[in-house]
Coordinates of C-alpha atoms in Angstrom, one line a residue:
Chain A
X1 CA 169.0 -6.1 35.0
X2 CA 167.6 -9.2 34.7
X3 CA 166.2 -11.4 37.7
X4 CA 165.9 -15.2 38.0
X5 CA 163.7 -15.6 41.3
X6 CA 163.9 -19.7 42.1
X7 CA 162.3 -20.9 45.2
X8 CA 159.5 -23.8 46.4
X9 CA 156.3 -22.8 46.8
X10 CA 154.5 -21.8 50.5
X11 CA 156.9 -19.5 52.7
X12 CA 159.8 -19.8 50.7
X13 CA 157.7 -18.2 47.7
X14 CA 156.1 -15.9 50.3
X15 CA 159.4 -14.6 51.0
X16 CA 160.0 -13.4 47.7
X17 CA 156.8 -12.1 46.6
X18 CA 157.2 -9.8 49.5
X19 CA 160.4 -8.4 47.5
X20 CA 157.8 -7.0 45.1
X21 CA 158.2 -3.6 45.5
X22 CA 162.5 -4.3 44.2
X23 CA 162.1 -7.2 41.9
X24 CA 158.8 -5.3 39.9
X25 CA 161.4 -2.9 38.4
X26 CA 163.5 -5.4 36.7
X27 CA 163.0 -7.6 34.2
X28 CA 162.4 -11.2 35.6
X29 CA 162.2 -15.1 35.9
X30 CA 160.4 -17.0 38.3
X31 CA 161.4 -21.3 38.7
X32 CA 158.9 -22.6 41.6
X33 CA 156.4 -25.6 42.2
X34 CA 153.5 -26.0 40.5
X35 CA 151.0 -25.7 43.6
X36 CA 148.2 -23.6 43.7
X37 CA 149.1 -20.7 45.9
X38 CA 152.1 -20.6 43.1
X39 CA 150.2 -20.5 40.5
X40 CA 147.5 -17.9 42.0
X41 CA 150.5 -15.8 42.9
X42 CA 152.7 -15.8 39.9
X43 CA 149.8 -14.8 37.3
X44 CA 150.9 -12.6 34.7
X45 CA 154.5 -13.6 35.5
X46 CA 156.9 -15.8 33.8
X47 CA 157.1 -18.9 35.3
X48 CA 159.1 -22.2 34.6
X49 CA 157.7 -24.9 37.1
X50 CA 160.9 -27.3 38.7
X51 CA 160.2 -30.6 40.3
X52 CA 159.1 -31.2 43.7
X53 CA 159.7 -32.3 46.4
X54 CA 163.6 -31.7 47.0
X55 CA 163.6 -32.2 50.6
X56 CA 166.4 -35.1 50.2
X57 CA 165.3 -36.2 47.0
X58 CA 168.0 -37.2 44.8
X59 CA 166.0 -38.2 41.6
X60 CA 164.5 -35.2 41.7
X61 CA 168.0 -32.8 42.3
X62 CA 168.8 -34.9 39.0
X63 CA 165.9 -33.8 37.5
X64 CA 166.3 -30.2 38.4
X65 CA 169.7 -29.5 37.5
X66 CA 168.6 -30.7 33.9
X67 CA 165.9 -28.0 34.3
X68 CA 169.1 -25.0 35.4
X69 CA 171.2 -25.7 32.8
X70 CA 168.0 -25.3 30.4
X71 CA 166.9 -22.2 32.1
X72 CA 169.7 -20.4 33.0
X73 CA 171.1 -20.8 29.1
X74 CA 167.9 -19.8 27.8
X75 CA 167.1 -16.8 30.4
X76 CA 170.4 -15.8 30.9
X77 CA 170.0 -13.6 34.0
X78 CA 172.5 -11.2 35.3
X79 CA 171.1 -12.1 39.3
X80 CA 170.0 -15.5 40.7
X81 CA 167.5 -14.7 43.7
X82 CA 167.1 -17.5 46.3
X83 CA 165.4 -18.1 49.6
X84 CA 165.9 -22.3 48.9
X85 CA 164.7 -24.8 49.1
X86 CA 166.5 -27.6 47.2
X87 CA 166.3 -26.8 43.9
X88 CA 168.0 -23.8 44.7
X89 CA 170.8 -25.6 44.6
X90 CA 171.6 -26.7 41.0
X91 CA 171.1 -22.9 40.1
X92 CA 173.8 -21.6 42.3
X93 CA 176.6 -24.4 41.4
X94 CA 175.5 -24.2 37.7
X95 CA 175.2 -20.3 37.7
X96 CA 177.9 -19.7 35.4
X97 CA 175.6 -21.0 32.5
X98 CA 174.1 -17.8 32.5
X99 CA 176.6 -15.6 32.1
X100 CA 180.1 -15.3 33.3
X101 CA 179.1 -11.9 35.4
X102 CA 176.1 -13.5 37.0
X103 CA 175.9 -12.9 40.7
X104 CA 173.8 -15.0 43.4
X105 CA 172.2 -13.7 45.8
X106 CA 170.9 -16.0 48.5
X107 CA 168.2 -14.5 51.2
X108 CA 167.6 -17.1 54.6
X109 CA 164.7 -18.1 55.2
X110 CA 162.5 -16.1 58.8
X111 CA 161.9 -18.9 60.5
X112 CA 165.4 -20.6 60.9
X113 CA 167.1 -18.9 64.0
X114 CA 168.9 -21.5 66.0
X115 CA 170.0 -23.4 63.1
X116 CA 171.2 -22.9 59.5
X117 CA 169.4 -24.4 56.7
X118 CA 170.6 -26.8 54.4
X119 CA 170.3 -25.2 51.4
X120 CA 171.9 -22.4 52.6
X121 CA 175.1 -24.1 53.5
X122 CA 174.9 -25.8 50.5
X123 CA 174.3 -22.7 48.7
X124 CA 177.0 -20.8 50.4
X125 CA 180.2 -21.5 48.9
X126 CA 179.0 -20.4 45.5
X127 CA 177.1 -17.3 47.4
X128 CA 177.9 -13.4 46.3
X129 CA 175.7 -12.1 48.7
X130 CA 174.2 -14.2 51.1
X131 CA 171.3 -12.5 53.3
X132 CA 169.9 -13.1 56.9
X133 CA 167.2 -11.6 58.5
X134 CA 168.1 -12.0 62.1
X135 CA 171.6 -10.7 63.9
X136 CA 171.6 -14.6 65.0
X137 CA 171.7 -15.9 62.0
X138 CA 175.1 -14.5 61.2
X139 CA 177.1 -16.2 63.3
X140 CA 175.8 -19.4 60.9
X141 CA 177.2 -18.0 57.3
X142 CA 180.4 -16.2 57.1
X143 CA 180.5 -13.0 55.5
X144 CA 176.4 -12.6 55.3
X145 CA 174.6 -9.7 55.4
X146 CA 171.4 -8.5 58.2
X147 CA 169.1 -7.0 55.7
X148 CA 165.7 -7.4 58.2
X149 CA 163.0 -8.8 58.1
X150 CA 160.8 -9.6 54.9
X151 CA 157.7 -8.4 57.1
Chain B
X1 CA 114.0 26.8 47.2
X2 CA 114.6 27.2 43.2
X3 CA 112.6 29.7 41.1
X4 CA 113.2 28.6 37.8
X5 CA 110.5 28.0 35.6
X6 CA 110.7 23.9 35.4
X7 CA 110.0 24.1 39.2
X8 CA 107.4 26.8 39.7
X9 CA 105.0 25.9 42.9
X10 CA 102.2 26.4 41.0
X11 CA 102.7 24.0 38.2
X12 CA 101.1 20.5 38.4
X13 CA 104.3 18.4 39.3
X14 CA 106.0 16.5 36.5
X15 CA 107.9 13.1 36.9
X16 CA 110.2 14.0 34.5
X17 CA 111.5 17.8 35.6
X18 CA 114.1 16.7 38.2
X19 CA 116.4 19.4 39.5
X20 CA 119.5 19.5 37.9
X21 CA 122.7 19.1 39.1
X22 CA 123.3 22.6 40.0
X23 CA 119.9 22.7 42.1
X24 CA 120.4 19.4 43.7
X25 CA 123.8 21.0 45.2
X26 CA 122.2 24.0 46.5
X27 CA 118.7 22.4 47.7
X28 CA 117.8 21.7 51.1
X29 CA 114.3 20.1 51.1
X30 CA 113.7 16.7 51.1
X31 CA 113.0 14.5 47.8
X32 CA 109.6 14.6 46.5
X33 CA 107.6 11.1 46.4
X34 CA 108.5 11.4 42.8
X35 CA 111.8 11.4 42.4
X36 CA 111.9 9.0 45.3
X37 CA 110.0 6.5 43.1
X38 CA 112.6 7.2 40.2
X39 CA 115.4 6.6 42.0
X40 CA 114.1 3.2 43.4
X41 CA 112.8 2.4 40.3
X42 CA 116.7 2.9 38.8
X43 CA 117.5 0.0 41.6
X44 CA 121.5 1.4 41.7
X45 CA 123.6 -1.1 44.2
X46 CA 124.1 0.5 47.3
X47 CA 128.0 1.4 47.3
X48 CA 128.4 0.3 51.3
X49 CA 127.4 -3.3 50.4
X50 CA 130.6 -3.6 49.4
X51 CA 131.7 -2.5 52.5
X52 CA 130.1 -4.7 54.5
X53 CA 132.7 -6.2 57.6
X54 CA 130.1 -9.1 57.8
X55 CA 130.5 -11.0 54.6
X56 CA 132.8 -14.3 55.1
X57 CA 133.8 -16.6 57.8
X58 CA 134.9 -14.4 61.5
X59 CA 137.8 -16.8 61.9
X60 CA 140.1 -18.5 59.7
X61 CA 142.1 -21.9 60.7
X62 CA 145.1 -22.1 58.2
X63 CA 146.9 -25.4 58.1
X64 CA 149.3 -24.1 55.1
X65 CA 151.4 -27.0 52.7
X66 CA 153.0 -28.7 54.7
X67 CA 152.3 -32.5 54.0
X68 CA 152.6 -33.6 58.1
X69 CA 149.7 -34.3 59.3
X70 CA 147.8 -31.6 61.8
X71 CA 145.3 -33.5 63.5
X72 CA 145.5 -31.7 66.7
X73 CA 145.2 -28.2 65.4
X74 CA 142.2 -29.2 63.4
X75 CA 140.2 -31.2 65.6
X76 CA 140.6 -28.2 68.4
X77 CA 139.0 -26.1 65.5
X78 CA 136.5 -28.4 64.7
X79 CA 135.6 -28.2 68.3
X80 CA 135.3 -24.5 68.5
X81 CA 133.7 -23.9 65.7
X82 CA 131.2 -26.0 66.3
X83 CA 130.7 -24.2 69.6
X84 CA 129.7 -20.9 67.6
X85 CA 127.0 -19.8 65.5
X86 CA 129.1 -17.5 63.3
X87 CA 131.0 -18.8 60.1
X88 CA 134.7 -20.4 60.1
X89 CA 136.6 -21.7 57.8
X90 CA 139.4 -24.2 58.1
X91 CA 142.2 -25.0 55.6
X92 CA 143.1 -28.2 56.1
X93 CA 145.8 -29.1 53.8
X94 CA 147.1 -32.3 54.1
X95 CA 145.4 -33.2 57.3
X96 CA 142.3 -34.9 57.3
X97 CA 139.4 -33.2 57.9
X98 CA 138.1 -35.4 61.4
X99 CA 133.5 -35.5 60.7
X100 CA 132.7 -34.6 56.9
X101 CA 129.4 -35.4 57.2
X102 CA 128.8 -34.1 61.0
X103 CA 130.2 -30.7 59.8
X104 CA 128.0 -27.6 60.8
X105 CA 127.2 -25.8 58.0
X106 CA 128.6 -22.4 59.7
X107 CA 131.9 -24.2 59.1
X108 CA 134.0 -24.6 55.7
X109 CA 136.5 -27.3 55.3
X110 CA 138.7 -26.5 52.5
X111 CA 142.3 -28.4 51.3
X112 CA 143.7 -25.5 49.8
X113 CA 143.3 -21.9 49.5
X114 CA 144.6 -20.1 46.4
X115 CA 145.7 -16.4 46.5
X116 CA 142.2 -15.0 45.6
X117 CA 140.6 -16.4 48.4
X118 CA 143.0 -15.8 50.9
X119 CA 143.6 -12.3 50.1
X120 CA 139.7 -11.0 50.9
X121 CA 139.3 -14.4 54.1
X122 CA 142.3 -12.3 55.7
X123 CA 140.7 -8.9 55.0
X124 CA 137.0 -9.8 56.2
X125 CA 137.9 -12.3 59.3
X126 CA 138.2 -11.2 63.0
X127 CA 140.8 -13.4 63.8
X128 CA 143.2 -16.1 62.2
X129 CA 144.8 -19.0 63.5
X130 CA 147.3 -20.6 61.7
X131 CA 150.3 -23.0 62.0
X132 CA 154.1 -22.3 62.6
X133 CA 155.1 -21.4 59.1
X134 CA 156.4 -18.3 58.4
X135 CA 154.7 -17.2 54.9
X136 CA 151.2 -17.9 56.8
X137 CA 152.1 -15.9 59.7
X138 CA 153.8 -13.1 57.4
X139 CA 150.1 -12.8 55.1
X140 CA 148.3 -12.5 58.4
X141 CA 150.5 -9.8 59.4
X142 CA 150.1 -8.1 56.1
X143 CA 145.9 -7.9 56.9
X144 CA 146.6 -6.0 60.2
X145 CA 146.2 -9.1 62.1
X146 CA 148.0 -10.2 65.0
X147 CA 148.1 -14.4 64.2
X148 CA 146.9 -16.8 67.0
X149 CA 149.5 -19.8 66.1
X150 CA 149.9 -23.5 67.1
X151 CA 153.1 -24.8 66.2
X152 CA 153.5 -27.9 65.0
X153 CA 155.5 -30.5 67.1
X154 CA 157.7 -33.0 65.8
X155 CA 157.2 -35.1 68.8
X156 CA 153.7 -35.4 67.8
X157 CA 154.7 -35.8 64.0
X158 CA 153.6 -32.9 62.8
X159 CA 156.8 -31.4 61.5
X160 CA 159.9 -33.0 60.6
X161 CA 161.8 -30.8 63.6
X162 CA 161.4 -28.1 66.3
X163 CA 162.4 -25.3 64.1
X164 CA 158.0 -23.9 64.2
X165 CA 158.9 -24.7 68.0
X166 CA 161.6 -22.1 68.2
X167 CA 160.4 -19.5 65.8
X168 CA 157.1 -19.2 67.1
X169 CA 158.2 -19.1 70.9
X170 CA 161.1 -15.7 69.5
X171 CA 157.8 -14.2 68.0
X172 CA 155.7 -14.4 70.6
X173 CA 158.3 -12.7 72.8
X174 CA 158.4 -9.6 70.9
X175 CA 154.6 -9.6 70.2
X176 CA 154.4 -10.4 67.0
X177 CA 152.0 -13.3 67.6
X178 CA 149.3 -14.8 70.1
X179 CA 150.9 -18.4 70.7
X180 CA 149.4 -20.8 72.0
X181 CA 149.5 -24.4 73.2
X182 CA 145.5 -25.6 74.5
X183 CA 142.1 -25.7 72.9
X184 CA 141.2 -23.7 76.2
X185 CA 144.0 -21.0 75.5
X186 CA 142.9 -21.0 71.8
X187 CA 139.4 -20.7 72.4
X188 CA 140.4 -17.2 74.8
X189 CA 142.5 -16.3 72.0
X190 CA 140.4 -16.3 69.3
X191 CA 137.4 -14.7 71.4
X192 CA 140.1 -11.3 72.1
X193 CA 140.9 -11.8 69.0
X194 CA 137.5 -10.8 67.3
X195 CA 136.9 -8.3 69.9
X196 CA 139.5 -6.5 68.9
X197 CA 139.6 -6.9 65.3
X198 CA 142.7 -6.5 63.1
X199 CA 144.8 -3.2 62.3
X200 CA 142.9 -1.5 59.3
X201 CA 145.7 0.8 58.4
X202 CA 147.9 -2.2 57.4
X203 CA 148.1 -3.1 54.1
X204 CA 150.9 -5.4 52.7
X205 CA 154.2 -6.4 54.0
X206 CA 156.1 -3.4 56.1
X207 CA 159.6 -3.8 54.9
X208 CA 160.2 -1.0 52.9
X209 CA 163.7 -0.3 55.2
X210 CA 164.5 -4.0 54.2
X211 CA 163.9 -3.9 50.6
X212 CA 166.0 -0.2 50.1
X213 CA 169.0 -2.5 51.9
X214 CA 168.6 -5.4 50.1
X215 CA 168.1 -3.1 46.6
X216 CA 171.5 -1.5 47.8
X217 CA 173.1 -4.6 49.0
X218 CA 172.6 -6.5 45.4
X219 CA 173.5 -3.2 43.1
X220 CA 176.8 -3.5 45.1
X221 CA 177.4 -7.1 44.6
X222 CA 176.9 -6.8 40.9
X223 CA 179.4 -3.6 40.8
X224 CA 182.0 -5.9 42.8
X225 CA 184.2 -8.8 41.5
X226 CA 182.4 -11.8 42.0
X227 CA 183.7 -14.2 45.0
X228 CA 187.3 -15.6 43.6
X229 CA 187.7 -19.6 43.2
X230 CA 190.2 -19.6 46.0
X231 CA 188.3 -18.4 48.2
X232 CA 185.5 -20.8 47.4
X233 CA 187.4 -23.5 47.7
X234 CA 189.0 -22.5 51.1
X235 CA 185.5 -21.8 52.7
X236 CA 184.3 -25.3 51.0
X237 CA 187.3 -26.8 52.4
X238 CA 187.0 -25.4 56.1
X239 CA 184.9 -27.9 58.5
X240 CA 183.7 -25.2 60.3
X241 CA 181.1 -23.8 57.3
X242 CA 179.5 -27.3 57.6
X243 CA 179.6 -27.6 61.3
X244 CA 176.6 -25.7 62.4
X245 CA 177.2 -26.5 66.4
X246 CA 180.4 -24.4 66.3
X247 CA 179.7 -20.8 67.4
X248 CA 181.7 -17.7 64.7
X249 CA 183.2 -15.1 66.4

């Protein structure tokens, strides 16, 4: 199984080098910011760095869905992995360059209780499996899933 | 005592006839002046060194990436630290550092830290102080420790809303942090902090029960049909999934 992991750098990133111990088994793909606690994380991994920032930032959404449909035609992954933020989003809606089996799975971020992201309700619609870590967050995204807590 | 012959009693001692390893097992006496003077003269490191709890700053302030500014965080830990003798260090980020040149020299200012100084700052210090951002919170948590946290307030324009506001004040509830909201709460904080020191037997994120759901939950989404257009389109079409006041049943 292949994994593309795509997130901003900081706790987004955080969140998903926390997965280690599942995503370490699989062959992978990592799309972040090029900032140093990215970089200083991600050593020894294959990275492809996206534009930043996204927070409403429509050059840059421009920029990075150029950057998916390059990346997900070239890598191909059978998963898309996401905990946002923005440039999560042209890798969900364009996920079927990578494969017509492709699955996303989008993970919510800890720290977002009392209100849904953005990203994530942008992301939802083209969601398989979309992931909260708090029972409260469900009543946000229909259909999710309480995995827990990263921590 | 050994009988062999290398080590007879009456033989003038020789520098070079140390015990061998079978002897030095067994033996009971002390080392002879001798073999003391070898071993110094081999100069080997001294393994607990790298032991030592006191290398490093006792506290770390960290300010994370977000690009508001911080001031009030960092001039409280300006303040503090300058009321100690031990080391602290403070990352910044994007918030201005308040008196370069009047710092202390117990105190580092740093923008940014990368994952191989964080990693061993979080291992060493007696207490961390950090912002409301979860990844920050979540590495302090992996060292054993329980994070002091500000969070920042939009009000003040440190954030762009309350969401540090709410998510530190859930966490605090169940104990997961020490929050707090004066330089006279953080100051207590930070001194209970140090005396009691961070959980040694943590090491890394505790979410093995998460990860075997999540491992579960995606092998079963890629064994399943993947969502249908129709019902994308009726979920995209509903003004519920963008209305995020309305409560779901």
């Amino acid at each position: 199984m292949k994994v593309l992991l795509v997130c901003s750098s900081g706790g987004h990133l955080a969140h998903l080098t926390s997965l280690e111990p599942w995503w370490s088994a699989h062959e992978r793909h990592w799309v972040t910011f090029e900032t140093l606690d990215a970089t200083t994380k991600l050593v020894g991994e294959k990275v492809t760095y996206a534009y930043a920032p996204t927070t409403r930032n429509l050059v840059n959404l421009v920029r990075n869905s150029f950057l998916a449909v390059r990346v997900l035609r070239r890598e191909r992954p059978d998963v898309i992995v996401s905990t946002g933020a923005g440039s999560a989003v042209p890798f969900f809606w364009l996920r079927r360059l990578a494969g017509r089996q492709v699955r996303t799975v989008y993970l919510e971020v800890i720290d977002r209780v009392d209100s849904p992201t953005l990203t994530g309700r942008l992301c939802r619609p083209v969601t398989d499996l979309f992931c909260v870590q708090w029972a409260e967050q469900l009543r946000w995204y229909r259909g999710a899933l309480l995995v827990g807590k990263v921590w | 005592m050994s009988t062999s012959p290398a080590l007879d009693p009456t033989d003038p001692v020789e520098p070079e006839a140390l015990p061998t390893l079978e002897e030095l097992e067994t033996r009971t006496e002390p080392e002879t002046p001798d073999e003391l003077a070898t071993l110094e003269a081999l100069d080997l490191p001294d393994p607990l060194d790298a032991l030592d709890p006191f290398t490093g700053p006792r506290v770390a302030v960290l300010l994370g990436t977000d690009r508001h500014p911080f001031d009030r965080l960092v001039s409280w830990a300006s303040l503090l630290a300058a009321e100690e003798q031990d080391e602290w260090l403070v990352q910044h980020g994007y918030t201005r550092w308040p008196d370069v040149a009047g710092t202390p020299g117990h105190v580092t200012a740093t923008r940014m830290l990368g994952v191989d100084d964080l990693a061993p700052l979080l291992l060493n210090a007696e207490a961390v102080v950090t912002h409301g951002g979860p990844g920050l919170i979540m590495e302090a948590r992996a060292a054993g420790h329980r994070p002091i946290v500000v969070p920042r307030d939009p009000a003040r324009g440190e954030h762009v809303d309350r969401h540090q506001l709410d998510f530190t004040a859930r966490l605090a509830a169940d104990g997961t942090i020490t929050l707090v909201h004066t330089v006279d709460e953080l100051r207590t904080a930070v001194r209970e902090a140090r005396a009691s020191g961070r959980d040694i037997s943590v090491n890394g994120p505790q979410n093995a029960e998460m990860i075997a759901r999540f491992a579960a939950a995606v092998d079963q989404a890629r064994r399943s049909p993947r969502a249908p257009l129709w019902r994308w389109l009726l979920r995209s079409l509903d003004p519920r999934s963008l209305d995020p006041r309305r409560p779901r049943t």
